[in-house]
Coordinates of C-alpha atoms and ligand atoms in Angstrom, one line a residue:
Chain A
X164 CA 16.5 126.4 115.3
X165 CA 13.1 126.4 113.8
X166 CA 13.0 126.5 110.0
X167 CA 10.4 128.8 108.5
X168 CA 8.2 128.0 105.6
X169 CA 10.0 130.6 103.5
X170 CA 13.5 129.2 104.4
X171 CA 12.4 125.7 103.7
X172 CA 11.1 126.8 100.3
X173 CA 14.4 128.4 99.4
X174 CA 16.2 125.1 100.0
X175 CA 13.4 123.1 98.5
X176 CA 13.7 125.0 95.2
X177 CA 17.5 124.8 95.3
X178 CA 17.3 121.0 95.6
X179 CA 14.6 120.7 92.9
X180 CA 16.8 122.8 90.5
X181 CA 20.0 120.9 91.2
X182 CA 18.8 117.4 91.6
X183 CA 15.3 117.1 90.2
X184 CA 14.1 115.8 93.5
X185 CA 11.0 117.4 95.1
X186 CA 11.0 117.6 98.9
X187 CA 7.8 117.1 100.8
X188 CA 6.4 119.6 103.1
X189 CA 6.3 118.1 106.6
X190 CA 9.9 117.1 106.3
X191 CA 11.1 120.4 107.7
X192 CA 11.9 119.0 111.1
X193 CA 14.0 116.3 109.5
X194 CA 15.9 118.8 107.4
X195 CA 16.3 121.2 110.3
X196 CA 18.9 119.1 112.2
X197 CA 21.0 118.3 109.3
X198 CA 21.1 121.8 108.0
X199 CA 22.0 123.3 111.3
X200 CA 25.0 121.1 111.6
X201 CA 26.2 122.1 108.1
X202 CA 25.4 125.7 108.9
X203 CA 27.5 125.7 112.0
X204 CA 30.4 124.0 110.3
X205 CA 30.4 126.7 107.7
X206 CA 30.3 129.6 110.1
X207 CA 26.9 130.8 109.1
X208 CA 24.6 132.4 111.6
X209 CA 21.3 132.1 109.8
X210 CA 19.8 129.9 107.2
X211 CA 19.5 132.8 104.9
X212 CA 23.3 133.5 105.2
X213 CA 23.8 129.8 104.6
X214 CA 21.6 129.8 101.6
X215 CA 23.5 132.8 100.1
X216 CA 26.7 131.0 100.6
X217 CA 25.6 127.8 98.7
X218 CA 23.8 129.7 96.0
X219 CA 26.9 131.8 95.2
X220 CA 28.2 128.8 93.4
X221 CA 29.7 126.8 96.2
X222 CA 29.0 123.5 94.5
X223 CA 31.0 121.5 97.0
X224 CA 28.8 122.7 99.9
X225 CA 25.8 122.6 97.7
X226 CA 26.3 118.9 97.2
X227 CA 26.4 118.4 100.9
X228 CA 23.2 120.2 101.3
X229 CA 21.5 118.1 98.7
X230 CA 22.8 114.9 100.3
X231 CA 21.5 116.1 103.7
X232 CA 18.1 117.0 102.4
X233 CA 17.4 114.0 100.2
X234 CA 18.1 111.2 102.7
X235 CA 15.2 108.9 101.7
X236 CA 14.9 109.9 98.1
X237 CA 15.1 107.1 95.6
X238 CA 14.2 106.1 92.1
X239 CA 13.4 103.1 90.0
X240 CA 16.3 102.0 87.8
X241 CA 18.5 104.6 89.2
X242 CA 21.6 105.6 87.0
X243 CA 21.2 104.6 83.4
X244 CA 24.8 103.3 83.1
X245 CA 24.3 101.1 86.1
X246 CA 21.1 99.7 84.8
X247 CA 22.8 99.1 81.4
X248 CA 25.6 97.2 83.1
X249 CA 23.1 95.2 85.1
X250 CA 21.2 94.1 82.0
X251 CA 24.2 93.5 79.8
X252 CA 26.7 91.9 82.2
X253 CA 25.7 91.5 85.8
X254 CA 22.4 89.8 85.5
X255 CA 23.5 87.3 82.8
X256 CA 26.5 86.5 85.1
X257 CA 24.1 86.0 88.1
X258 CA 21.8 83.8 86.0
X259 CA 24.7 81.6 85.1
X260 CA 25.5 81.3 88.8
X261 CA 21.9 80.5 89.5
X262 CA 22.1 77.3 87.4
X263 CA 24.2 75.8 90.2
X264 CA 23.2 77.6 93.4
X265 CA 21.0 80.1 95.1
X266 CA 22.1 83.6 94.2
X267 CA 21.8 86.2 97.1
X268 CA 21.5 89.9 96.5
X269 CA 21.5 92.7 99.1
X270 CA 20.1 96.2 98.7
X271 CA 21.9 97.7 101.7
X272 CA 20.0 100.9 102.1
X273 CA 16.8 100.0 100.4
X274 CA 14.7 103.0 101.3
X275 CA 11.1 102.5 100.1
X276 CA 12.0 99.5 98.0
X277 CA 12.6 100.9 94.5
X278 CA 16.2 99.6 94.3
X279 CA 15.4 96.0 95.4
X280 CA 12.3 95.8 93.3
X281 CA 14.1 97.2 90.3
X282 CA 16.6 94.4 90.5
X283 CA 13.8 91.9 90.9
X284 CA 12.1 93.2 87.8
X285 CA 15.3 93.1 85.8
X286 CA 15.9 89.5 86.9
X287 CA 12.4 88.4 86.3
X288 CA 12.5 90.0 82.9
X289 CA 15.8 88.3 82.0
X290 CA 14.5 84.9 83.2
X291 CA 11.4 85.2 81.0
X292 CA 13.5 86.0 78.0
X293 CA 15.7 83.0 78.9
X294 CA 12.7 80.7 78.4
X295 CA 12.9 77.1 79.4
X296 CA 16.7 77.2 79.9
X297 CA 16.5 79.8 82.6
X298 CA 16.8 78.8 86.2
X299 CA 13.7 79.1 88.4
X300 CA 13.0 82.5 90.0
X301 CA 13.3 81.1 93.5
X302 CA 17.0 80.6 92.9
X303 CA 17.3 84.4 93.6
X304 CA 17.0 85.8 97.1
X305 CA 16.9 89.6 97.4
X306 CA 17.2 91.2 100.8
X307 CA 16.5 94.9 101.4
X308 CA 17.6 96.6 104.6
X309 CA 17.3 100.1 105.9
X310 CA 17.7 101.8 109.2
X311 CA 14.2 103.5 109.0
X312 CA 11.1 101.5 109.9
X313 CA 9.0 104.0 107.9
X314 CA 10.7 103.3 104.6
X315 CA 10.7 99.6 105.2
X316 CA 7.0 99.7 105.8
X317 CA 6.4 101.4 102.5
X318 CA 8.7 98.8 100.8
X319 CA 6.8 95.8 102.4
X320 CA 3.4 97.3 101.6
X321 CA 4.6 97.8 98.0
X322 CA 2.0 100.5 97.3
X323 CA 3.2 103.5 95.3
X324 CA 1.6 106.8 94.3
X325 CA 1.4 108.0 90.7
X326 CA 4.3 110.3 91.4
X327 CA 6.5 107.6 93.0
X328 CA 6.0 105.3 90.0
X329 CA 6.8 108.0 87.6
X330 CA 10.3 108.5 88.9
X331 CA 12.6 106.4 86.6
X332 CA 10.1 103.7 85.9
X333 CA 9.9 102.0 82.5
X334 CA 6.4 102.2 81.1
X335 CA 6.4 98.5 80.0
X336 CA 7.5 97.4 83.5
X337 CA 4.8 99.5 85.1
X338 CA 2.1 97.6 83.1
X339 CA 3.8 94.3 83.6
X340 CA 4.6 94.4 87.3
X341 CA 2.0 96.7 88.9
X342 CA -1.7 96.7 89.5
X343 CA -3.5 99.9 89.5
X344 CA -6.0 100.2 92.5
X345 CA -7.6 103.6 92.5
X346 CA -4.7 106.1 92.6
X347 CA -2.3 103.5 93.9
X348 CA 0.1 101.2 92.1
X349 CA 0.6 97.9 93.9
X350 CA 3.6 95.8 93.1
X351 CA 3.2 92.3 91.8
X352 CA 2.9 89.5 94.4
X353 CA 5.6 87.5 92.6
X354 CA 8.1 90.3 92.8
X355 CA 7.2 91.0 96.4
X356 CA 8.0 87.3 97.2
X357 CA 11.4 87.6 95.7
X358 CA 12.4 90.3 98.2
X359 CA 12.6 90.3 102.0
X360 CA 13.0 93.5 104.0
X361 CA 14.7 93.8 107.3
X362 CA 15.9 96.6 109.6
X363 CA 19.7 97.1 109.7
X364 CA 21.9 99.9 110.7
X365 CA 25.0 99.9 108.5
X366 CA 27.1 101.0 111.4
X367 CA 26.3 97.8 113.2
X368 CA 27.3 94.2 112.7
X369 CA 26.5 92.4 109.5
X370 CA 26.9 88.9 111.1
X371 CA 23.2 88.0 110.7
X372 CA 23.2 88.8 107.0
X373 CA 25.1 85.9 105.6
X374 CA 27.0 85.8 102.3
X375 CA 26.1 87.5 99.1
X376 CA 26.9 87.4 95.4
X377 CA 25.9 91.1 94.8
X378 CA 25.6 93.9 97.2
X379 CA 24.1 97.3 96.3
X380 CA 25.1 100.0 98.6
X381 CA 24.1 103.2 96.8
X382 CA 23.6 106.8 97.9
X383 CA 24.1 106.1 101.6
X384 CA 27.8 106.1 102.1
X385 CA 27.7 109.8 101.3
X386 CA 26.3 110.3 104.8
X387 CA 29.3 108.8 106.6
X388 CA 32.8 110.2 107.1
X389 CA 35.7 108.6 105.3
X390 CA 36.7 106.4 108.2
X391 CA 33.2 105.0 108.8
X392 CA 32.8 104.5 105.0
X393 CA 36.0 102.3 104.9
X394 CA 34.9 100.3 108.0
X395 CA 31.6 99.6 106.3
X396 CA 33.4 98.6 103.1
X397 CA 35.4 96.1 105.0
X398 CA 32.3 94.6 106.5
X399 CA 30.8 94.3 103.0
X400 CA 34.0 92.6 102.0
X401 CA 33.4 89.9 104.7
X402 CA 29.8 89.5 103.6
X403 CA 30.7 88.8 100.0
X404 CA 31.4 85.4 98.3
X405 CA 34.8 85.1 96.5
X406 CA 33.3 85.7 93.1
X407 CA 31.0 88.6 93.8
X408 CA 30.4 92.3 93.2
X409 CA 29.7 95.5 95.2
X410 CA 27.8 98.3 93.5
X411 CA 27.8 101.9 94.7
X412 CA 26.2 105.1 93.3
X413 CA 27.4 106.6 90.0
X414 CA 28.6 109.7 91.7
X415 CA 30.2 107.9 94.7
X416 CA 33.6 106.5 95.2
X417 CA 35.3 104.1 97.6
X418 CA 38.8 104.7 96.2
X419 CA 40.3 104.7 99.7
X420 CA 39.3 101.1 100.3
X421 CA 42.0 98.4 99.9
X422 CA 39.4 95.7 100.0
X423 CA 38.0 96.3 96.5
X424 CA 39.1 96.9 93.0
X425 CA 37.0 98.7 90.4
X426 CA 35.5 96.8 87.5
X427 CA 35.3 98.9 84.4
X428 CA 32.0 98.7 82.7
X429 CA 31.2 102.0 81.2
X430 CA 30.8 104.6 83.9
X431 CA 29.1 102.2 86.3
X432 CA 30.6 101.8 89.7
X433 CA 31.1 98.1 90.3
X434 CA 33.7 96.8 92.7
X435 CA 35.2 93.3 93.1
X436 CA 36.5 92.1 96.5
X437 CA 40.2 91.4 96.7
X438 CA 42.1 88.6 98.5
X439 CA 39.3 86.2 98.4
X440 CA 40.9 83.9 95.9
X441 CA 41.4 85.0 92.4
X442 CA 42.3 88.7 92.3
X443 CA 40.9 89.4 88.9
X444 CA 37.2 89.2 88.1
X445 CA 36.4 86.8 85.3
X446 CA 32.7 86.8 85.6
X447 CA 31.6 88.7 82.5
Chain B
X1352 CA 0.4 135.8 106.1
X1353 CA -0.1 132.4 107.7
X1354 CA 0.5 133.7 111.3
X1355 CA -2.3 136.2 110.9
X1356 CA -4.5 133.6 109.3
X1357 CA -4.0 131.4 112.3
X1358 CA -5.1 134.1 114.7
X1359 CA -8.0 135.0 112.5
X1360 CA -9.2 131.4 112.3
X1361 CA -9.0 130.9 116.1
X1362 CA -10.9 134.2 116.6
X1363 CA -13.6 133.3 114.1
X1364 CA -14.1 129.9 115.7
X1365 CA -14.2 131.3 119.2
X1366 CA -16.9 133.7 118.1
X1367 CA -19.0 131.2 116.2
X1368 CA -22.1 130.5 118.1
X1369 CA -23.3 127.6 116.0
X1370 CA -20.3 125.3 116.2
X1371 CA -21.7 121.8 116.0
X1372 CA -22.7 120.5 119.4
X1373 CA -23.0 117.0 120.7
X1374 CA -26.5 115.7 121.5
X1375 CA -27.6 116.2 125.1
X1376 CA -27.4 112.5 125.8
X1377 CA -23.6 112.6 125.1
X1378 CA -23.0 115.6 127.3
X1379 CA -25.0 114.0 130.1
X1380 CA -23.2 110.7 129.7
X1381 CA -19.8 112.4 129.9
X1382 CA -20.8 114.2 133.1
X1383 CA -22.1 111.1 134.7
X1384 CA -19.1 109.0 133.7
X1385 CA -16.9 111.6 135.3
X1386 CA -18.8 111.5 138.6
X1387 CA -17.8 109.0 141.3
X1388 CA -21.4 107.8 141.5
X1389 CA -21.7 106.5 138.0
X1390 CA -23.2 103.1 137.7
X1391 CA -24.6 100.8 135.0
X1392 CA -28.0 101.9 136.2
X1393 CA -27.4 105.6 136.1
X1394 CA -25.7 105.4 132.7
X1395 CA -28.5 103.3 131.2
X1396 CA -31.1 105.7 132.5
X1397 CA -29.4 108.6 130.6
X1398 CA -29.2 106.7 127.3
X1399 CA -32.8 105.6 127.6
X1400 CA -34.0 109.2 127.7
X1401 CA -32.9 109.4 124.0
X1402 CA -35.0 106.8 122.2
X1403 CA -33.3 107.3 118.8
X1404 CA -29.8 106.8 120.2
X1405 CA -31.1 103.9 122.3
X1406 CA -32.4 102.0 119.3
X1407 CA -29.1 102.6 117.4
X1408 CA -27.0 101.5 120.4
X1409 CA -29.0 98.3 120.6
X1410 CA -28.6 97.6 116.9
X1411 CA -24.8 98.1 117.2
X1412 CA -24.7 95.9 120.3
X1413 CA -26.5 93.1 118.4
X1414 CA -24.5 93.6 115.2
X1415 CA -21.6 91.3 114.0
X1416 CA -19.3 93.9 115.5
X1417 CA -19.5 92.1 118.9
X1418 CA -20.8 88.7 117.8
X1419 CA -22.4 88.2 121.2
X1420 CA -24.2 85.0 120.4
X1421 CA -27.4 86.2 122.1
X1422 CA -29.7 89.1 121.7
X1423 CA -29.2 92.2 123.9
X1424 CA -32.7 93.4 124.6
X1425 CA -32.2 96.6 126.6
X1426 CA -29.6 99.3 127.3
X1427 CA -29.0 98.1 130.8
X1428 CA -28.1 94.7 129.3
X1429 CA -25.8 96.3 126.7
X1430 CA -24.0 98.3 129.4
X1431 CA -23.5 95.2 131.5
X1432 CA -22.2 93.0 128.6
X1433 CA -20.1 95.6 126.8
X1434 CA -19.0 97.9 129.6
X1435 CA -19.5 101.6 130.1
X1436 CA -16.7 102.9 127.9
X1437 CA -17.7 100.7 125.0
X1438 CA -21.3 101.9 125.1
X1439 CA -20.1 105.4 125.4
X1440 CA -18.0 104.9 122.2
X1441 CA -21.1 103.5 120.4
X1442 CA -23.2 106.5 121.4
X1443 CA -20.4 108.9 120.5
X1444 CA -20.0 107.3 117.0
X1445 CA -23.8 107.3 116.4
X1446 CA -23.9 111.0 117.4
X1447 CA -20.9 112.4 115.5
X1448 CA -21.3 110.5 112.2
X1449 CA -24.3 112.6 111.5
X1450 CA -22.7 116.0 112.3
X1451 CA -21.6 118.3 109.4
X1452 CA -23.7 116.7 106.8
X1453 CA -24.2 119.8 104.7
X1454 CA -23.2 119.3 101.1
X1455 CA -19.7 120.4 100.2
X1456 CA -16.8 118.9 98.1
X1457 CA -16.0 116.5 100.9
X1458 CA -17.1 113.0 100.4
X1459 CA -18.6 112.3 103.9
X1460 CA -18.9 108.6 103.5
X1461 CA -15.3 108.2 102.6
X1462 CA -14.3 110.7 105.3
X1463 CA -16.1 109.0 108.1
X1464 CA -15.2 105.5 106.9
X1465 CA -11.5 106.7 107.2
X1466 CA -12.1 108.0 110.7
X1467 CA -13.8 104.8 111.9
X1468 CA -11.2 102.7 110.2
X1469 CA -8.5 104.6 112.1
X1470 CA -10.5 104.2 115.3
X1471 CA -10.6 100.4 114.8
X1472 CA -7.1 100.2 113.5
X1473 CA -5.7 101.6 116.8
X1474 CA -6.8 98.4 118.5
X1475 CA -4.9 96.4 115.9
X1476 CA -1.7 98.4 116.3
X1477 CA -2.0 98.2 120.1
X1478 CA -1.9 94.4 119.8
X1479 CA 1.4 94.5 118.1
X1480 CA 3.1 97.0 120.4
X1481 CA 6.0 95.6 122.5
X1482 CA 7.2 96.8 125.9
X1483 CA 6.8 100.5 126.3
X1484 CA 8.4 102.9 128.6
X1485 CA 5.0 104.0 129.7
X1486 CA 2.6 101.1 129.0
X1487 CA -1.0 101.9 128.1
X1488 CA -3.8 100.9 130.4
X1489 CA -6.8 99.0 129.1
X1490 CA -9.0 102.1 129.8
X1491 CA -6.9 104.1 127.4
X1492 CA -7.6 101.7 124.6
X1493 CA -11.2 102.7 124.7
X1494 CA -10.0 106.4 124.6
X1495 CA -8.0 105.6 121.5
X1496 CA -11.3 104.7 119.7
X1497 CA -12.6 108.3 120.3
X1498 CA -9.2 109.7 119.3
X1499 CA -9.5 107.8 116.0
X1500 CA -13.1 108.7 115.4
X1501 CA -12.4 112.5 115.9
X1502 CA -8.8 112.8 114.7
X1503 CA -9.6 114.6 111.4
X1504 CA -12.7 116.4 112.5
X1505 CA -10.8 119.7 112.4
X1506 CA -11.0 119.3 108.6
X1507 CA -14.8 119.5 108.7
X1508 CA -14.6 122.5 111.0
X1509 CA -12.2 124.4 108.7
X1510 CA -14.2 123.5 105.6
X1511 CA -17.4 124.7 107.1
X1512 CA -16.2 127.9 108.8
X1513 CA -13.4 129.0 106.5
X1514 CA -14.7 127.6 103.2
X1515 CA -12.7 129.9 100.8
X1516 CA -9.4 129.6 102.6
X1517 CA -9.9 125.8 103.0
X1518 CA -10.8 125.4 99.3
X1519 CA -7.4 127.0 98.5
X1520 CA -5.7 124.5 100.8
X1521 CA -7.4 121.5 99.2
X1522 CA -6.7 122.8 95.7
X1523 CA -3.0 123.2 96.5
X1524 CA -2.8 119.7 97.9
X1525 CA -4.3 118.2 94.7
X1526 CA -2.2 120.4 92.5
X1527 CA 1.1 119.5 94.2
X1528 CA 0.3 115.9 94.4
X1529 CA 2.8 114.8 97.0
X1530 CA 2.5 117.1 99.9
X1531 CA 0.6 116.1 103.0
X1532 CA -2.5 118.0 103.8
X1533 CA -1.3 119.3 107.2
X1534 CA 1.8 120.7 105.6
X1535 CA -0.2 122.9 103.3
X1536 CA -2.5 123.8 106.2
X1537 CA 0.5 125.1 108.2
X1538 CA 1.7 126.9 105.1
X1539 CA -1.5 128.7 104.2
X1540 CA -3.4 128.8 107.5
X1541 CA -0.6 128.7 110.1
X1542 CA -2.5 125.9 111.9
X1543 CA -3.5 122.4 111.1
X1544 CA -6.7 120.3 111.4
X1545 CA -5.2 118.6 114.4
X1546 CA -5.2 121.7 116.6
X1547 CA -8.7 122.7 115.3
X1548 CA -9.9 119.3 116.3
X1549 CA -8.5 119.8 119.7
X1550 CA -10.3 123.1 119.9
X1551 CA -13.6 121.5 119.2
X1552 CA -13.0 118.6 121.5
X1553 CA -12.2 121.0 124.3
X1554 CA -15.6 122.6 123.7
X1555 CA -17.2 119.2 123.8
X1556 CA -15.5 118.4 127.1
X1557 CA -13.7 115.4 125.8
X1558 CA -10.8 114.5 128.1
X1559 CA -7.7 116.5 127.4
X1560 CA -5.4 113.5 126.8
X1561 CA -7.7 112.4 123.9
X1562 CA -7.8 116.0 122.4
X1563 CA -4.0 116.2 122.7
X1564 CA -3.6 113.0 120.7
X1565 CA -5.8 114.5 118.0
X1566 CA -3.9 117.8 118.1
X1567 CA -0.5 116.1 117.5
X1568 CA -1.5 113.1 115.3
X1569 CA 0.7 114.4 112.5
X1570 CA 3.7 115.3 114.6
X1571 CA 3.8 113.1 117.7
X1572 CA 7.5 114.0 118.3
X1573 CA 6.4 117.4 119.4
X1574 CA 4.6 116.1 122.5
X1575 CA 6.5 116.2 125.8
X1576 CA 5.4 113.6 128.2
X1577 CA 3.2 110.7 127.5
X1578 CA 3.1 110.2 123.8
X1579 CA 2.0 106.6 123.3
X1580 CA -1.7 107.3 122.6
X1581 CA -0.7 109.9 119.9
X1582 CA 1.8 107.5 118.5
X1583 CA -0.6 104.7 118.0
X1584 CA -3.1 107.1 116.5
X1585 CA -0.3 108.4 114.1
X1586 CA 0.6 104.9 113.0
X1587 CA -3.0 103.8 112.6
X1588 CA -3.7 106.9 110.5
X1589 CA -0.7 106.2 108.3
X1590 CA -1.5 102.6 107.7
X1591 CA -5.2 103.3 106.8
X1592 CA -4.0 105.9 104.3
X1593 CA -1.4 103.6 102.9
X1594 CA -4.1 100.9 102.5
X1595 CA -6.5 103.1 100.6
X1596 CA -8.7 103.8 103.6
X1597 CA -7.9 107.5 103.4
X1598 CA -10.2 110.4 104.0
X1599 CA -10.4 111.3 100.3
X1600 CA -8.7 114.6 100.6
X1601 CA -5.0 113.9 100.9
X1602 CA -2.4 112.0 99.0
X1603 CA -0.7 108.7 99.7
X1604 CA 1.5 109.5 102.8
X1605 CA 5.2 109.0 102.2
X1606 CA 6.3 108.3 105.8
X1607 CA 5.5 108.0 109.4
X1608 CA 7.5 108.9 112.5
X1609 CA 10.3 106.4 113.0
X1610 CA 10.5 107.6 116.6
X1611 CA 6.8 106.7 117.1
X1612 CA 7.3 103.2 115.6
X1613 CA 10.4 102.5 117.8
X1614 CA 8.9 103.9 120.9
X1615 CA 5.9 101.6 120.6
X1616 CA 8.3 98.8 120.0
X1617 CA 6.6 97.6 116.9
X1618 CA 8.5 95.1 114.8
X1619 CA 9.5 95.1 111.2
X1620 CA 8.8 91.4 111.0
X1621 CA 5.2 92.1 111.9
X1622 CA 4.5 94.6 109.1
X1623 CA 2.4 92.2 106.9
X1624 CA 0.5 90.9 109.9
X1625 CA -0.2 94.4 111.1
X1626 CA -1.5 95.4 107.7
X1627 CA -3.7 92.3 107.6
X1628 CA -5.1 92.9 111.1
X1629 CA -5.8 96.6 110.3
X1630 CA -7.7 95.6 107.2
X1631 CA -9.8 93.1 109.1
X1632 CA -10.5 95.5 112.0
X1633 CA -11.3 98.4 109.7
X1634 CA -14.0 96.4 108.0
X1635 CA -16.1 97.0 111.1
X1636 CA -16.4 100.6 110.1
X1637 CA -19.0 99.6 107.5
X1638 CA -21.2 98.2 110.2
X1639 CA -21.2 101.5 112.2
X1640 CA -21.7 103.5 109.0
X1641 CA -24.7 101.5 108.1
X1642 CA -26.3 101.9 111.5
X1643 CA -25.6 105.5 112.2
Ligands
SAM843 C1 19.2 108.3 99.5 S1 18.5 106.8 100.0 C2 19.1 105.7 98.8 C3 18.2 104.6 98.5 C4 18.6 103.6 97.4 N1 19.8 102.9 97.8 C5 18.9 104.4 96.1 O1 20.1 104.4 95.7 O2 18.0 104.9 95.5 C6 19.4 106.5 101.5 C7 18.8 105.5 102.5 O3 19.8 105.1 103.4 C8 19.2 104.9 104.7 N2 20.2 105.0 105.7 C9 20.7 106.2 106.2 N3 21.6 105.9 107.2 C10 21.6 104.5 107.3 C11 22.3 103.6 108.2 N4 23.2 104.0 109.1 N5 22.0 102.3 108.1 C12 21.1 101.9 107.1 N6 20.5 102.7 106.3 C13 20.7 104.0 106.4 C14 18.1 106.0 104.7 O4 17.1 105.6 105.6 C15 17.6 106.0 103.3 O5 16.5 105.2 103.1
FE2_844 FE1 -5.1 114.1 109.9
FE2_845 FE1 -6.6 110.8 109.0

């Protein structure tokens, strides 16, 4: 199947309307494969038929299309409720931990780095506000992993376009943590040194990763079937310390997993690993 | 509309009688290098016939680019010390950097600095490649320089021979802000600067494998057969753009081909070192720009 410009545009507009995400041209070939699978599953012969089907208010299918077409898309400070929970609860809890030990955080599908760097900014900001009493920044180790070398390269390079920094960024953080070089915004050296990026396929072993206090696995489980999703959750469970948390996307769920229980903090999706000691979370 | 534009563009270019040509010295050099009797002597004789190119070639040979530690006094000496292909690359650079100089909205200095940076960057990338299914020969490394030098030349051709259409392309790229140039080219023209570059390179009798790399530098997956040259060119182009060594027309690229990266067996752990090496190598482009 070769996707035509016009067909691509139809889906491009649909995604833009439904999710606010603008797809790049040049991504057609990526999109092609994913769409053709969905198309076949739904008994459509042509992309146009398929488009008619989703645009006739089939929101279930529409969501799948959005997921399929936005694989690398990411934002700074994604999900307001999550960021709020991070600032109010999670980071103060981590800072308390950091008084005694090194705190390890894993962004498990880090894409071009926005998620990992957002956490680094929130931590650095909280540490500054904590003043002399705050633990040193090197007590925090953030690891970002992704399957795609291309997004990891972008994350390591830490150079973002005007458009990329406009997505979700807080103006005061843009001034504080980025340097403008021509049309490019370069991330602060200090933040970059807080984060290490590696390549990892979530379907493979996590043995080299070590143990974490917080794992963020957001907007990637949606690409896996239920079975695989639960397998990955159980691997996360093994990679977490007893007193730790797993964060997933605001629109996602791992209800099927017996390894975790949900922590209720607003609408944010934070989970606590069970059977690792105390079965209720007392961190906040 | 774009299909018919594509045909129209190719027809126009095929009919254009004043497409830029390479100086005679380059054409003769290419012929000689392809012949089995080529020798340092015969090559030197050809270059000497063009005094302007000879002088420039000697200047480059004695520049910090090679850091030879002694003065190269004549072309024969340069060919012996640097090798045939290297001298050919110098002559080629000195000849092409002065083509298409007519004044348009393209910033030529930035444009050619990008092309030279990519040409030098290919060497840096090559050093970090791991085992490949089809390893590159040392000879091909020299070819990569030419591929880098000419990879975006199709842009200049389109801008010169289809100015109104191309203005629309450039306008749309700057309006949309995040779309790659070649994407808009396919959309509005039905063809990209890669294929146009290949077209010109064929006219110039540049070896087909180099022209192919140029044709596919934005979509290396589409090549069947040996892809490594194209893949190195693709990654080198991406990194230069990412590091602000862009051609002045596009936007910050958002991705490269993961397939290319993996096939070249490049390592994630080397990213910072690769960036550093690309930056160092690409500084050489200033030397060539100044001497052209
Ligand atoms: C939609 S992005 C989410 C980025 C970020 N976590 C966020 O929430 O903004 C999904 C990322 O998952 C990565 N990914 C997809 N499949 C993966 C796998 N099997 N293992 C690791 N990463 C994967 C993609 O490369 C992409 O960068
Ligand atoms: Fe290009
Ligand atoms: Fe380029």
